[in-house]
Coordinates of C-alpha atoms in Angstrom, one line a residue:
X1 CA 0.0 0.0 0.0
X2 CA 1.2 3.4 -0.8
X3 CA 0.4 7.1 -0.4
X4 CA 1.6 9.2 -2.6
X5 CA 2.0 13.0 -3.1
X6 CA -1.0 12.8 -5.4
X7 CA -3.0 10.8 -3.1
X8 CA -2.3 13.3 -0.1
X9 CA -3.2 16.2 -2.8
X10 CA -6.4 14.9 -3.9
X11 CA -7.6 14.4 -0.3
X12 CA -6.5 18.2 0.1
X13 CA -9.1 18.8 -2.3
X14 CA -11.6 16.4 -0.6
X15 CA -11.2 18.3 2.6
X16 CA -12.3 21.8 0.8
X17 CA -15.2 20.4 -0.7
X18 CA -16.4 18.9 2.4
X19 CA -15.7 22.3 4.1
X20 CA -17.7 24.1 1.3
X21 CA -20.1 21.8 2.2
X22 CA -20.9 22.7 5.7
X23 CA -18.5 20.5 7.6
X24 CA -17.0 22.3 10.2
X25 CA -15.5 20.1 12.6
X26 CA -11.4 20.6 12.1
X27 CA -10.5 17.0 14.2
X28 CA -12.9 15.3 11.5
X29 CA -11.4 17.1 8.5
X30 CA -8.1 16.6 9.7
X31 CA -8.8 12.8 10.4
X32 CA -10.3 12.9 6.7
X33 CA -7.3 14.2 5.3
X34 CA -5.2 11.8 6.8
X35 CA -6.5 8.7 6.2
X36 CA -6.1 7.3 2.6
X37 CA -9.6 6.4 1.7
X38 CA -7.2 4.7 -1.1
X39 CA -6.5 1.8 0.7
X40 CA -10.4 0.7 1.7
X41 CA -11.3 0.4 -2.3
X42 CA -10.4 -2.3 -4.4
X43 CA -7.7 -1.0 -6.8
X44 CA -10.2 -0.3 -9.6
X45 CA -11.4 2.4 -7.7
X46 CA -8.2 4.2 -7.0
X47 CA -8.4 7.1 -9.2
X48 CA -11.8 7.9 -8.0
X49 CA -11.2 7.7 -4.5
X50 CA -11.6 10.7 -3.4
X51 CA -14.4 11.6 -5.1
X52 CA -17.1 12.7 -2.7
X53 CA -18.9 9.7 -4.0
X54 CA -19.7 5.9 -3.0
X55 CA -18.0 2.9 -4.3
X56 CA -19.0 -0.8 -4.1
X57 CA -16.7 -2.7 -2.0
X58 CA -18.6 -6.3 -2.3
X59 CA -21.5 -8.2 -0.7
X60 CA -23.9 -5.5 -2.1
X61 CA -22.6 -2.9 0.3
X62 CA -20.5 0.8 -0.2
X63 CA -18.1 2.8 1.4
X64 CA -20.1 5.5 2.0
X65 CA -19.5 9.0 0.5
X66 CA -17.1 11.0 2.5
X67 CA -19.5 14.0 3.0
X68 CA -21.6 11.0 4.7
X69 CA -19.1 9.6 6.9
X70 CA -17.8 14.0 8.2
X71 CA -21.5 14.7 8.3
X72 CA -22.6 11.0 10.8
X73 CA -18.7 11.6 12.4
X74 CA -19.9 15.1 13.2
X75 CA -23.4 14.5 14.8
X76 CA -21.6 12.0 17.0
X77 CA -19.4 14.9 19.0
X78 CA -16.6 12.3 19.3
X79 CA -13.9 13.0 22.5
X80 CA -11.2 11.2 23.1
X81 CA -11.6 8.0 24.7
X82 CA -15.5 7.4 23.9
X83 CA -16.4 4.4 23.5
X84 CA -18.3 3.8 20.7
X85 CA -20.0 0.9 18.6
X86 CA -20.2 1.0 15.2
X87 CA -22.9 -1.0 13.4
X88 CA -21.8 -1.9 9.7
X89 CA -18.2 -2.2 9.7
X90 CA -18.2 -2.7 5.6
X91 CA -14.9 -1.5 4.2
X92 CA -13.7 -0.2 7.8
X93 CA -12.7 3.5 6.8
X94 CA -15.4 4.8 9.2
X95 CA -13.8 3.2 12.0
X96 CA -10.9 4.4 10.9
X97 CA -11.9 7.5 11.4
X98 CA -13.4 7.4 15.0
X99 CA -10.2 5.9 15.8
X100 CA -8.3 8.6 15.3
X101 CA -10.6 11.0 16.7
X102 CA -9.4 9.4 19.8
X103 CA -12.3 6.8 20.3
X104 CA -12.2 3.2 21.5
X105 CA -14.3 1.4 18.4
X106 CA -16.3 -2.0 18.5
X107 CA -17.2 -2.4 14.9
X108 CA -19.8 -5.0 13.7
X109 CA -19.8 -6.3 10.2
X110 CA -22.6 -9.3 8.9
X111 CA -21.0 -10.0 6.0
X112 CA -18.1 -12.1 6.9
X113 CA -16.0 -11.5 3.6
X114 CA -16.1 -7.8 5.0
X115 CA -15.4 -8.8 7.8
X116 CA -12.5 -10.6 7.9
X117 CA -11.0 -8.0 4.4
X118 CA -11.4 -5.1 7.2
X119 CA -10.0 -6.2 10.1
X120 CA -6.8 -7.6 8.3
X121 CA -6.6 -3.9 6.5
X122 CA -7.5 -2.2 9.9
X123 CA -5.0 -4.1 12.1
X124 CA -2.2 -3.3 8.8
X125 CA -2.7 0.5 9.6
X126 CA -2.6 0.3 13.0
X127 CA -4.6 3.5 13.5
X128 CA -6.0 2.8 17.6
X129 CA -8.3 1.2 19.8
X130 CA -10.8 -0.6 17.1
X131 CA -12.2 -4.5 18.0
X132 CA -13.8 -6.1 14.4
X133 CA -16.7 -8.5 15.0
X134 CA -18.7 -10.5 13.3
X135 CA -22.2 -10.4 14.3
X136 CA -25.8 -9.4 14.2
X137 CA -25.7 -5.8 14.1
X138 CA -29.5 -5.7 15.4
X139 CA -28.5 -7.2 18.5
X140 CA -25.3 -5.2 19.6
X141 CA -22.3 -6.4 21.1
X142 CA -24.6 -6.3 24.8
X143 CA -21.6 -7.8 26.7
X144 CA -19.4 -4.5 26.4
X145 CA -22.5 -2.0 26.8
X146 CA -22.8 0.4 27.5
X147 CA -21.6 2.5 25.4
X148 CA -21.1 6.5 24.9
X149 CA -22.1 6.6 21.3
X150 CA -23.5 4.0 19.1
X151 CA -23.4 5.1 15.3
X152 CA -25.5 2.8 12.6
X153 CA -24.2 3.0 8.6
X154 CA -27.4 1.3 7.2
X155 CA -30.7 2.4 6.6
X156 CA -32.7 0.8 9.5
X157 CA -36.7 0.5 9.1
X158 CA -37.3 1.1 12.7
X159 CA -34.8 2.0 15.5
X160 CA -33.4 -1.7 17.2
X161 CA -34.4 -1.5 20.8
X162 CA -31.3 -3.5 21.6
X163 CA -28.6 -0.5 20.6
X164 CA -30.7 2.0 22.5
X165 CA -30.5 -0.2 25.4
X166 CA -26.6 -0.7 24.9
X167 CA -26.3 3.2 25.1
X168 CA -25.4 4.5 28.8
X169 CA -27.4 7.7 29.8
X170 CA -26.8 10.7 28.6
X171 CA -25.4 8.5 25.5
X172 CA -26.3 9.1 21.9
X173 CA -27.2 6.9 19.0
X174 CA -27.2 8.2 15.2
X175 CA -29.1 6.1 12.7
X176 CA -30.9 6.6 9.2
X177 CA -34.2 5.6 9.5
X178 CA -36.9 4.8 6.6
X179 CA -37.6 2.3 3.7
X180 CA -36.2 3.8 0.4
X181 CA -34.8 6.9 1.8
X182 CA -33.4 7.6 5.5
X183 CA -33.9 10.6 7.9
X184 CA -31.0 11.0 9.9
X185 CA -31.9 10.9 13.7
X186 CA -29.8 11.4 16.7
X187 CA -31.4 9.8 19.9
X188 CA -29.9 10.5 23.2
X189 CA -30.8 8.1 26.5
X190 CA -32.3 10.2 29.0
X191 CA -32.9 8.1 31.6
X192 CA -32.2 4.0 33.1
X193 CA -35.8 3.6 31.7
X194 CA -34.8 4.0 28.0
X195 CA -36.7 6.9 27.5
X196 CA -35.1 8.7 25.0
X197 CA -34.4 12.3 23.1
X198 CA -35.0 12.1 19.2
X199 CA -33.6 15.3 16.9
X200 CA -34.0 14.9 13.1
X201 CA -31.5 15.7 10.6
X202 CA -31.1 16.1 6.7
X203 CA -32.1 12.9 4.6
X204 CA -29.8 10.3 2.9
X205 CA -29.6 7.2 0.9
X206 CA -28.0 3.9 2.9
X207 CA -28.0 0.6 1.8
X208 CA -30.3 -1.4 4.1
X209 CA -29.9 -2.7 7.5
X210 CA -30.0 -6.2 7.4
X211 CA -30.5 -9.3 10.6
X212 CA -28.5 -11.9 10.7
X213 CA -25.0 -13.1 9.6
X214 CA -23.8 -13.8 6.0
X215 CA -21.2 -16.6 6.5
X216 CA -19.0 -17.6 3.9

């Protein structure tokens, strides 16, 4: 794997877009223009890589655009030593990017070709605190909850009642919600009770959130 001028150039680039685009948060750009997106597509894609655009990475699933990933990353509030679980691992350039906000990361993947491809690239870069698994991502990782911030990169029909109960109070969840199209919602626990605080957000596109584990 190398990053070259040109790679570091074009993610320049990337950065000012995403600026012009209403992301504000300096930690996240700077994350963003330090991780080579580059190295969680499949070679085909290189040249487009920084593209504020999504690319197939197998298994039906993308790597989300990066104006996604700043814009999810951002209504998160990550500080240092969160710890947050990620639901959807897919390419693993999301959790790459918590991780070097500072955050400890449990990632879930379903798909175990995904799985096992981003947890070899993710323990390459060494980039922090990030545990891969291969599991449900409806039903959590329950036996490290609870958890600061819990942050879903599939459009869910309904919000899982698991993750919210996974989230310690005061704790915040951000998940697309809706059939063809997703609102973004940020839900924060108020209480042991689970009763929670919903704010709404812009809408976007997600590939869906599925039960289950796909096993090779």
């Amino acid at each position: 794997m190398t990053d070259t001028y040109r790679h570091k150039g074009m993610r320049r680039k990337l950065v000012e877009q995403l600026s012009a685009k209403g992301i504000r948060d300096e930690q996240i750009l700077n994350a963003i223009g330090t991780l080579p997106r580059h190295f969680f597509l499949d070679k085909a894609f290189e040249e487009w890589a920084y593209q504020d655009k999504p690319f197939p990475i197998g298994n039906e699933q993308t790597i989300s655009q990066p104006y996604t990933v700043a814009y999810q990353t951002s209504l998160l509030e990550v500080k240092k030593r969160d710890k947050i679980l990620e639901i959807g691992t897919g390419s693993g350039y999301q959790a790459g990017i918590l991780a070097m906000l500072g955050a400890r990361v449990y990632t879930i993947e379903r798909q175990e070709l995904l799985h096992r491809r981003a947890k070899k690239l993710l323990d390459q870069l060494q980039l922090g605190n990030i545990r891969c698994y291969l599991r449900d991502g409806y039903k959590g990782l329950p036996e490290f909850a609870p958890f600061d911030k819990i942050l879903v990169t599939a459009g869910a029909p309904e919000i899982p009642e698991p993750l919210l109960l996974q989230l310690k109070v005061g704790g915040q969840l951000v998940i697309p919600v809706g059939e063809k199209a997703q609102k973004m919602l940020r839900l924060t626990r108020l209480n042991k009770a689970g009763d929670v605080e919903t704010e709404k957000f812009a809408d976007f596109k997600f590939v869906p959130f599925l039960k289950g584990i796909n096993k090779v």
